[in-house]
Amino acid sequence: MEIEILTTIGSKSLGKITLNEDATVKNVKEKIYQNLKKSLYPERQSIKLEAKGKSLKDETTLKSINVHDGAKLFVSDLGPQVSYKNVFLAEYAGPLFVYLWVYQRPWIFYGEQSSSPGTVANIAAVCWSFHYAKRLLETLFVHRFSHGTMPLRNLFKNCTYYWLFALYIAYHINHPLYTAPCSTCVYVGLAGFILCELGNLSIHLLLKNLRPPGTKVRRIPMPDGNPFSLLFNYVSCPNYTYEFGSWVFFTILTKCAPVGIFAVVGMYQMTVWALNKHRNYKKEFPDYPKGRKAILPFIL
């Protein structure tokens, strides 16, 4: 069948493509790239039934949305794209290297120094490094992304957020005038941080196992044999709950206000994500557990 492709801005015709009856939206994107416009590679396209309509999913078949011979589809240019994996690697590698650089007390921040960071600063550096090394390894070997790319501008926005916060936090914790908290705070903060990091990793592994490789299958996440996964009985996104917990305990460990600010800002963003995911779960699965909250048990 033959389909005409128009732009969402101005409804300008790019031309016509020929497809099989069982073609999908992904096939449409490939044809546009191959036959009509080379600058519009598939990841850069958003296909719609109407100029101001919703984007169609790649796996949607044209037959299922009543697109027939002679029909028209609209394509929107999403702009330059970059893979989720590369964005994650950049935004997580930066804080690791920035923090460890400031940990060395470079003269550009502190002037000439003969002293070294204290015990708490050393523990904080190990915890920080563990957290971001874990994130990098999860990006490479654990995470399965439902979306392949995101706008290139997000790379700069995300890196700015993570890298500058890393600099802000590292500057204070590694400052020669930094005052360490009491031993109780250090022990409680370190123990809580380790538990939350293990919980976060456990949830990521469980979510990985829910989705077979190379698919976009979605299922209701439920607790498995790992005790850390029991939080699924109370919230839809326990990985965010554990992430927030990590930074709360890191704040207790270091008694550093910038870490607390980082925790609050991160919690706000994760709450937005969690509420959206929670809403989508309930919409997609009629039998979704009714007692679950989004991110904080019994509260939110």
XYZ file of N, CA, C and O in Angstrom, residues 157-297:
564
model
N 22.018 18.913 29.874
C 21.228 19.240 31.060
C 21.531 18.264 32.199
O 21.774 18.684 33.338
N 21.531 16.971 31.902
C 21.766 15.961 32.934
C 23.185 16.029 33.475
O 23.410 15.911 34.679
N 24.146 16.199 32.561
C 25.543 16.261 33.007
C 25.784 17.491 33.864
O 26.521 17.427 34.857
N 25.178 18.615 33.509
C 25.326 19.828 34.312
C 24.815 19.603 35.726
O 25.468 19.990 36.713
N 23.656 18.954 35.836
C 23.066 18.682 37.147
C 23.981 17.807 37.996
O 24.333 18.164 39.134
N 24.388 16.677 37.469
C 25.186 15.726 38.246
C 26.600 16.234 38.504
O 27.126 16.099 39.620
N 27.235 16.798 37.507
C 28.626 17.201 37.648
C 28.773 18.377 38.612
O 29.691 18.394 39.439
N 27.867 19.361 38.498
C 27.986 20.528 39.378
C 27.644 20.184 40.820
O 28.276 20.703 41.755
N 26.661 19.316 41.019
C 26.359 18.889 42.376
C 27.534 18.106 42.974
O 27.836 18.227 44.166
N 28.192 17.295 42.166
C 29.362 16.551 42.633
C 30.456 17.518 43.079
O 31.085 17.325 44.134
N 30.662 18.575 42.309
C 31.671 19.579 42.654
C 31.290 20.308 43.937
O 32.134 20.513 44.835
N 30.027 20.674 44.046
C 29.517 21.395 45.219
C 29.675 20.571 46.486
O 30.155 21.055 47.525
N 29.292 19.306 46.407
C 29.364 18.416 47.573
C 30.810 18.096 47.934
O 31.217 18.162 49.106
N 31.602 17.747 46.929
C 33.001 17.373 47.175
C 33.787 18.535 47.780
O 34.646 18.331 48.654
N 33.510 19.749 47.322
C 34.229 20.915 47.844
C 34.045 21.043 49.351
O 35.004 21.322 50.087
N 32.825 20.821 49.835
C 32.545 20.989 51.265
C 33.077 19.828 52.103
O 33.674 20.041 53.163
N 32.853 18.592 51.634
C 33.269 17.442 52.442
C 34.791 17.339 52.534
O 35.331 16.908 53.566
N 35.495 17.753 51.501
C 36.957 17.619 51.475
C 37.684 18.911 51.852
O 38.906 18.993 51.738
N 36.931 19.892 52.309
C 37.523 21.170 52.704
C 38.376 20.983 53.959
O 38.013 20.221 54.868
N 39.528 21.642 54.041
C 40.379 21.534 55.248
C 39.675 21.936 56.537
O 40.044 21.463 57.622
N 38.641 22.779 56.429
C 37.917 23.219 57.618
C 36.661 22.390 57.888
O 35.879 22.724 58.779
N 36.470 21.329 57.116
C 35.298 20.466 57.299
C 35.299 19.850 58.697
O 36.325 19.341 59.175
N 34.150 19.876 59.360
C 34.004 19.306 60.695
C 33.192 18.019 60.607
O 32.036 18.031 60.172
N 33.792 16.918 61.013
C 33.128 15.615 60.927
C 32.043 15.483 61.993
O 32.149 16.078 63.074
N 31.000 14.718 61.721
C 29.936 14.496 62.716
C 30.389 13.523 63.792
O 31.501 12.988 63.743
N 29.493 13.231 64.731
C 29.811 12.294 65.809
C 29.913 10.864 65.277
O 29.439 10.559 64.175
N 30.514 10.001 66.055
C 30.713 8.605 65.637
C 29.391 7.900 65.375
O 29.270 7.096 64.445
N 28.372 8.200 66.185
C 27.060 7.571 66.000
C 26.492 7.901 64.621
O 25.957 7.036 63.922
N 26.604 9.175 64.219
C 26.126 9.584 62.890
C 26.872 8.846 61.788
O 26.269 8.421 60.792
N 28.160 8.679 61.976
C 28.975 7.995 60.966
C 28.554 6.535 60.839
O 28.337 6.033 59.726
N 28.400 5.853 61.964
C 28.026 4.436 61.938
C 26.619 4.235 61.374
O 26.394 3.356 60.529
N 25.666 5.060 61.841
C 24.282 4.954 61.354
C 24.219 5.294 59.866
O 23.578 4.601 59.071
N 24.878 6.374 59.477
C 24.865 6.805 58.086
C 25.495 5.779 57.156
O 24.948 5.483 56.090
N 26.623 5.212 57.572
C 27.313 4.231 56.734
C 26.486 2.956 56.598
O 26.329 2.418 55.487
N 25.937 2.471 57.711
C 25.129 1.246 57.671
C 23.892 1.446 56.793
O 23.562 0.597 55.953
N 23.203 2.571 56.977
C 22.010 2.851 56.182
C 22.326 3.004 54.710
O 21.584 2.532 53.840
N 23.448 3.661 54.412
C 23.863 3.857 53.019
C 24.111 2.522 52.338
O 23.640 2.280 51.214
N 24.829 1.635 53.002
C 25.147 0.325 52.423
C 23.875 -0.475 52.170
O 23.697 -1.082 51.104
N 22.963 -0.487 53.137
C 21.711 -1.234 52.979
C 20.879 -0.691 51.818
O 20.318 -1.459 51.018
N 20.799 0.626 51.711
C 20.006 1.227 50.631
C 20.640 0.977 49.262
O 19.929 0.768 48.269
N 21.959 0.988 49.208
C 22.630 0.693 47.942
C 22.372 -0.750 47.510
O 22.109 -1.017 46.327
N 22.411 -1.670 48.458
C 22.122 -3.075 48.145
C 20.661 -3.236 47.727
O 20.340 -4.015 46.827
N 19.768 -2.489 48.404
C 18.354 -2.543 48.038
C 18.122 -2.020 46.637
O 17.376 -2.619 45.846
N 18.772 -0.915 46.300
C 18.640 -0.326 44.965
C 19.129 -1.293 43.888
O 18.466 -1.494 42.862
N 20.260 -1.915 44.125
C 20.800 -2.895 43.173
C 19.857 -4.088 43.032
O 19.610 -4.572 41.915
N 19.307 -4.564 44.132
C 18.392 -5.716 44.111
C 17.164 -5.425 43.252
O 16.723 -6.277 42.476
N 16.621 -4.207 43.382
C 15.435 -3.851 42.604
C 15.775 -3.753 41.129
O 15.003 -4.201 40.261
N 16.927 -3.195 40.806
C 17.329 -3.093 39.402
C 17.498 -4.470 38.770
O 17.116 -4.682 37.609
N 18.049 -5.407 39.517
C 18.206 -6.769 38.996
C 16.849 -7.438 38.793
O 16.631 -8.147 37.806
N 15.926 -7.217 39.726
C 14.584 -7.788 39.595
C 13.883 -7.223 38.358
O 13.255 -7.962 37.591
N 13.989 -5.902 38.152
C 13.352 -5.275 36.993
C 13.968 -5.770 35.689
O 13.268 -5.929 34.684
N 15.265 -6.014 35.712
C 15.923 -6.553 34.516
C 15.334 -7.909 34.147
O 15.066 -8.192 32.978
N 15.130 -8.741 35.144
C 14.634 -10.095 34.894
C 13.169 -10.121 34.468
O 12.681 -11.140 33.972
N 12.453 -9.004 34.667
C 11.054 -8.928 34.231
C 10.939 -8.789 32.715
O 9.933 -9.152 32.133
N 11.973 -8.237 32.090
C 11.911 -7.937 30.659
C 12.922 -8.782 29.895
O 14.126 -8.593 30.045
N 12.456 -9.733 29.087
C 13.378 -10.545 28.286
C 14.225 -9.655 27.374
O 13.752 -8.607 26.912
N 15.476 -10.037 27.114
C 16.357 -9.234 26.261
C 15.742 -8.953 24.892
O 15.132 -9.820 24.285
N 15.884 -7.711 24.438
C 15.420 -7.349 23.107
C 13.929 -7.139 22.985
O 13.402 -7.014 21.880
N 13.212 -7.090 24.107
C 11.757 -6.901 24.063
C 11.360 -5.671 24.874
O 12.171 -5.093 25.595
N 10.085 -5.302 24.745
C 9.521 -4.212 25.543
C 8.386 -4.736 26.414
O 7.454 -4.013 26.759
N 8.484 -6.026 26.767
C 7.460 -6.664 27.587
C 7.365 -5.965 28.938
O 8.375 -5.640 29.558
N 6.157 -5.740 29.399
C 5.923 -5.113 30.702
C 5.080 -6.038 31.557
O 4.052 -6.552 31.107
N 5.528 -6.255 32.789
C 4.783 -7.075 33.736
C 4.752 -6.382 35.090
O 5.553 -5.492 35.357
N 3.835 -6.808 35.925
C 3.751 -6.223 37.268
C 4.931 -6.715 38.102
O 5.094 -7.919 38.304
N 5.780 -5.808 38.588
C 6.884 -6.241 39.445
C 6.374 -6.691 40.805
O 5.563 -6.001 41.426
N 6.836 -7.845 41.243
C 6.435 -8.407 42.532
C 7.680 -8.833 43.310
O 8.724 -9.102 42.713
N 7.600 -8.921 44.636
C 8.743 -9.374 45.429
C 9.185 -10.769 45.015
O 8.362 -11.616 44.671
N 10.505 -10.989 45.021
C 11.020 -12.336 44.779
C 11.628 -12.840 46.089
O 11.229 -12.415 47.161
N 12.590 -13.720 46.024
C 13.164 -14.278 47.241
C 14.074 -13.329 47.992
O 14.447 -13.591 49.142
N 14.444 -12.229 47.357
C 15.339 -11.257 47.991
C 14.557 -10.388 48.976
O 13.569 -9.755 48.588
N 14.957 -10.318 50.241
C 14.206 -9.521 51.230
C 14.117 -8.041 50.871
O 13.160 -7.369 51.265
N 15.099 -7.523 50.135
C 15.038 -6.112 49.738
C 13.861 -5.840 48.801
O 13.377 -4.714 48.723
N 13.407 -6.872 48.097
C 12.315 -6.682 47.142
C 10.947 -6.607 47.822
O 9.951 -6.302 47.173
N 10.878 -6.872 49.129
C 9.600 -6.803 49.849
C 8.987 -5.408 49.808
O 7.790 -5.250 50.027
N 9.813 -4.410 49.511
C 9.307 -3.042 49.424
C 8.302 -2.891 48.285
O 7.502 -1.951 48.278
N 8.314 -3.833 47.334
C 7.321 -3.827 46.263
C 5.897 -4.035 46.803
O 4.924 -3.740 46.104
N 5.777 -4.550 48.019
C 4.450 -4.708 48.623
C 3.843 -3.352 48.989
O 2.636 -3.260 49.225
N 4.678 -2.318 49.020
C 4.218 -1.021 49.500
C 4.339 0.110 48.475
O 3.585 1.073 48.547
N 5.301 0.002 47.560
C 5.487 1.079 46.572
C 5.747 0.498 45.185
O 6.200 -0.642 45.046
N 5.470 1.306 44.178
C 5.680 0.876 42.796
C 7.120 1.031 42.341
O 7.572 0.324 41.443
N 7.838 1.967 42.948
C 9.214 2.259 42.517
C 10.180 2.220 43.700
O 10.744 3.251 44.100
N 10.408 1.039 44.269
C 11.307 0.957 45.423
C 12.752 1.305 45.095
O 13.518 1.650 46.003
N 13.140 1.221 43.823
C 14.491 1.641 43.454
C 14.691 3.119 43.767
O 15.763 3.533 44.234
N 13.650 3.938 43.550
C 13.737 5.353 43.904
C 13.719 5.541 45.421
O 14.389 6.431 45.953
N 12.944 4.719 46.103
C 12.894 4.801 47.567
C 14.276 4.537 48.153
O 14.749 5.276 49.036
N 14.923 3.479 47.670
C 16.268 3.155 48.153
C 17.284 4.227 47.753
O 18.200 4.545 48.516
N 17.120 4.779 46.555
C 18.028 5.842 46.098
C 17.941 7.049 47.027
O 18.974 7.606 47.450
N 16.722 7.457 47.347
C 16.543 8.571 48.269
C 17.119 8.237 49.642
O 17.793 9.062 50.272
N 16.893 7.002 50.085
C 17.439 6.571 51.364
C 18.957 6.645 51.396
O 19.557 7.042 52.403
N 19.599 6.280 50.304
C 21.068 6.340 50.227
C 21.567 7.748 50.513
O 22.519 7.945 51.275
N 20.909 8.739 49.895
C 21.390 10.112 50.062
C 20.994 10.691 51.416
O 21.715 11.549 51.949
N 19.903 10.220 51.992
C 19.558 10.647 53.352
C 20.631 10.153 54.333
O 21.124 10.915 55.179
N 20.996 8.895 54.197
C 22.016 8.341 55.101
C 23.408 8.917 54.800
O 24.222 9.054 55.718
N 23.670 9.248 53.548
C 24.945 9.901 53.223
C 24.988 11.286 53.848
O 26.059 11.753 54.278
N 23.833 11.940 53.939
C 23.749 13.240 54.611
C 24.049 13.079 56.099
O 24.772 13.887 56.695
N 23.494 12.036 56.716
C 23.763 11.763 58.137
C 25.233 11.431 58.346
O 25.865 11.898 59.308
N 25.788 10.638 57.443
C 27.195 10.233 57.529
C 28.139 11.426 57.482
O 29.136 11.485 58.221
N 27.835 12.402 56.624
C 28.754 13.517 56.402
C 28.368 14.802 57.120
O 29.195 15.702 57.261
N 27.090 14.893 57.542
C 26.577 16.132 58.134
C 26.881 17.317 57.216
O 27.342 18.376 57.656
N 26.588 17.102 55.936
C 26.918 18.099 54.920
C 25.629 18.610 54.279
O 24.883 17.839 53.651
N 25.349 19.898 54.419
C 24.118 20.490 53.900
C 23.954 20.316 52.389
O 22.847 20.029 51.916
N 25.020 20.499 51.578
C 24.857 20.300 50.126
C 24.364 18.902 49.760
O 23.622 18.750 48.784
N 24.745 17.901 50.537
C 24.243 16.547 50.270
C 22.749 16.496 50.532
O 21.982 15.886 49.772
N 22.307 17.153 51.610
C 20.881 17.194 51.912
C 20.094 17.884 50.811
O 18.997 17.437 50.447
N 20.656 18.953 50.265
C 19.999 19.650 49.155
C 19.905 18.726 47.943
O 18.866 18.644 47.285
N 20.989 18.019 47.665
C 21.017 17.069 46.559
C 19.958 15.985 46.756
O 19.263 15.588 45.808
N 19.805 15.516 47.989
C 18.807 14.487 48.295
C 17.392 15.001 48.058
O 16.553 14.297 47.478
N 17.118 16.229 48.485
C 15.775 16.799 48.337
C 15.449 17.042 46.867
O 14.349 16.714 46.397
N 16.395 17.613 46.127
C 16.172 17.881 44.704
C 15.961 16.563 43.953
O 15.065 16.437 43.116
N 16.801 15.578 44.267
C 16.658 14.266 43.632
C 15.334 13.609 43.981
O 14.697 12.981 43.126
N 14.903 13.762 45.229
C 13.630 13.181 45.658
C 12.469 13.802 44.895
O 11.515 13.109 44.508
N 12.531 15.097 44.676
C 11.471 15.761 43.917
C 11.349 15.169 42.515
O 10.261 14.818 42.062
N 12.495 15.044 41.820
C 12.475 14.510 40.460
C 12.035 13.050 40.439
O 11.233 12.639 39.599
N 12.535 12.252 41.382
C 12.152 10.840 41.423
C 10.676 10.666 41.763
O 10.033 9.722 41.302
N 10.138 11.584 42.557
C 8.702 11.537 42.870
C 7.868 11.764 41.616
O 6.861 11.077 41.397
N 8.291 12.712 40.791
C 7.589 12.962 39.518
C 7.603 11.703 38.658
O 6.574 11.281 38.113
N 8.780 11.088 38.533
C 8.901 9.856 37.734
C 8.060 8.735 38.337
O 7.376 8.010 37.622
N 8.133 8.590 39.656
C 7.421 7.493 40.322
C 5.911 7.632 40.166
O 5.211 6.644 39.930
N 5.393 8.848 40.318
C 3.951 9.058 40.171
C 3.487 8.730 38.751
O 2.419 8.143 38.557
N 4.299 9.088 37.756
C 3.956 8.764 36.368
C 3.962 7.252 36.140
O 3.049 6.700 35.505
N 4.982 6.583 36.657
C 5.061 5.128 36.494
C 3.916 4.440 37.239
O 3.327 3.486 36.730
N 3.625 4.919 38.431
C 2.536 4.348 39.232
C 1.202 4.488 38.497
O 0.402 3.538 38.441
N 0.994 5.649 37.916
C -0.228 5.914 37.151
C -0.316 4.991 35.935
O -1.374 4.434 35.632
N 0.809 4.812 35.245
C 0.829 3.947 34.060
C 0.605 2.482 34.422
O -0.082 1.753 33.698
N 1.178 2.047 35.550
C 0.969 0.668 36.013
C -0.532 0.413 36.235
O -1.077 -0.598 35.798
N -1.180 1.323 36.944
C -2.602 1.139 37.271
C -3.478 1.180 36.021
O -4.488 0.477 35.935
N -3.064 1.990 35.049
C -3.820 2.090 33.806
C -3.639 0.852 32.939
O -4.581 0.374 32.302
N -2.414 0.313 32.933
C -2.098 -0.825 32.067
C -2.559 -2.156 32.634
O -2.965 -3.053 31.892
N -2.498 -2.302 33.973
C -2.828 -3.578 34.605
C -4.052 -3.427 35.513
O -3.946 -2.855 36.607
N -5.206 -3.944 35.099
C -6.427 -3.838 35.917
C -6.290 -4.491 37.291
O -6.949 -4.087 38.251
N -5.425 -5.529 37.382
C -5.254 -6.240 38.646
C -4.051 -5.727 39.449
O -3.529 -6.424 40.318
N -3.626 -4.502 39.157
C -2.462 -3.959 39.867
C -2.777 -3.804 41.351
O -3.881 -3.357 41.707
N -1.850 -4.187 42.249
C -2.100 -4.109 43.697
C -2.574 -2.728 44.132
O -1.910 -1.730 43.897
N -3.718 -2.675 44.789
C -4.345 -1.400 45.129
C -3.685 -0.713 46.320
O -3.798 0.496 46.489
N -3.002 -1.467 47.171
C -2.432 -0.862 48.368
C -1.105 -0.162 48.151
O -0.603 0.506 49.056
N -0.537 -0.272 46.971
C 0.768 0.330 46.731
C 0.686 1.846 46.562
O -0.238 2.371 45.967
N 1.704 2.528 47.103
C 1.910 3.937 46.815
C 2.976 4.037 45.722
O 3.469 3.024 45.224
N 3.368 5.246 45.366
C 4.328 5.416 44.281
C 5.774 5.258 44.748
O 6.546 4.488 44.181
N 6.147 5.979 45.846
C 7.552 5.990 46.238
C 7.783 5.911 47.748
O 8.776 5.328 48.180
N 6.850 6.443 48.539
C 6.986 6.392 50.008
C 5.847 5.548 50.584
O 4.678 5.894 50.394
N 6.162 4.442 51.264
C 5.115 3.574 51.814
C 4.092 4.333 52.652
O 4.474 5.167 53.503
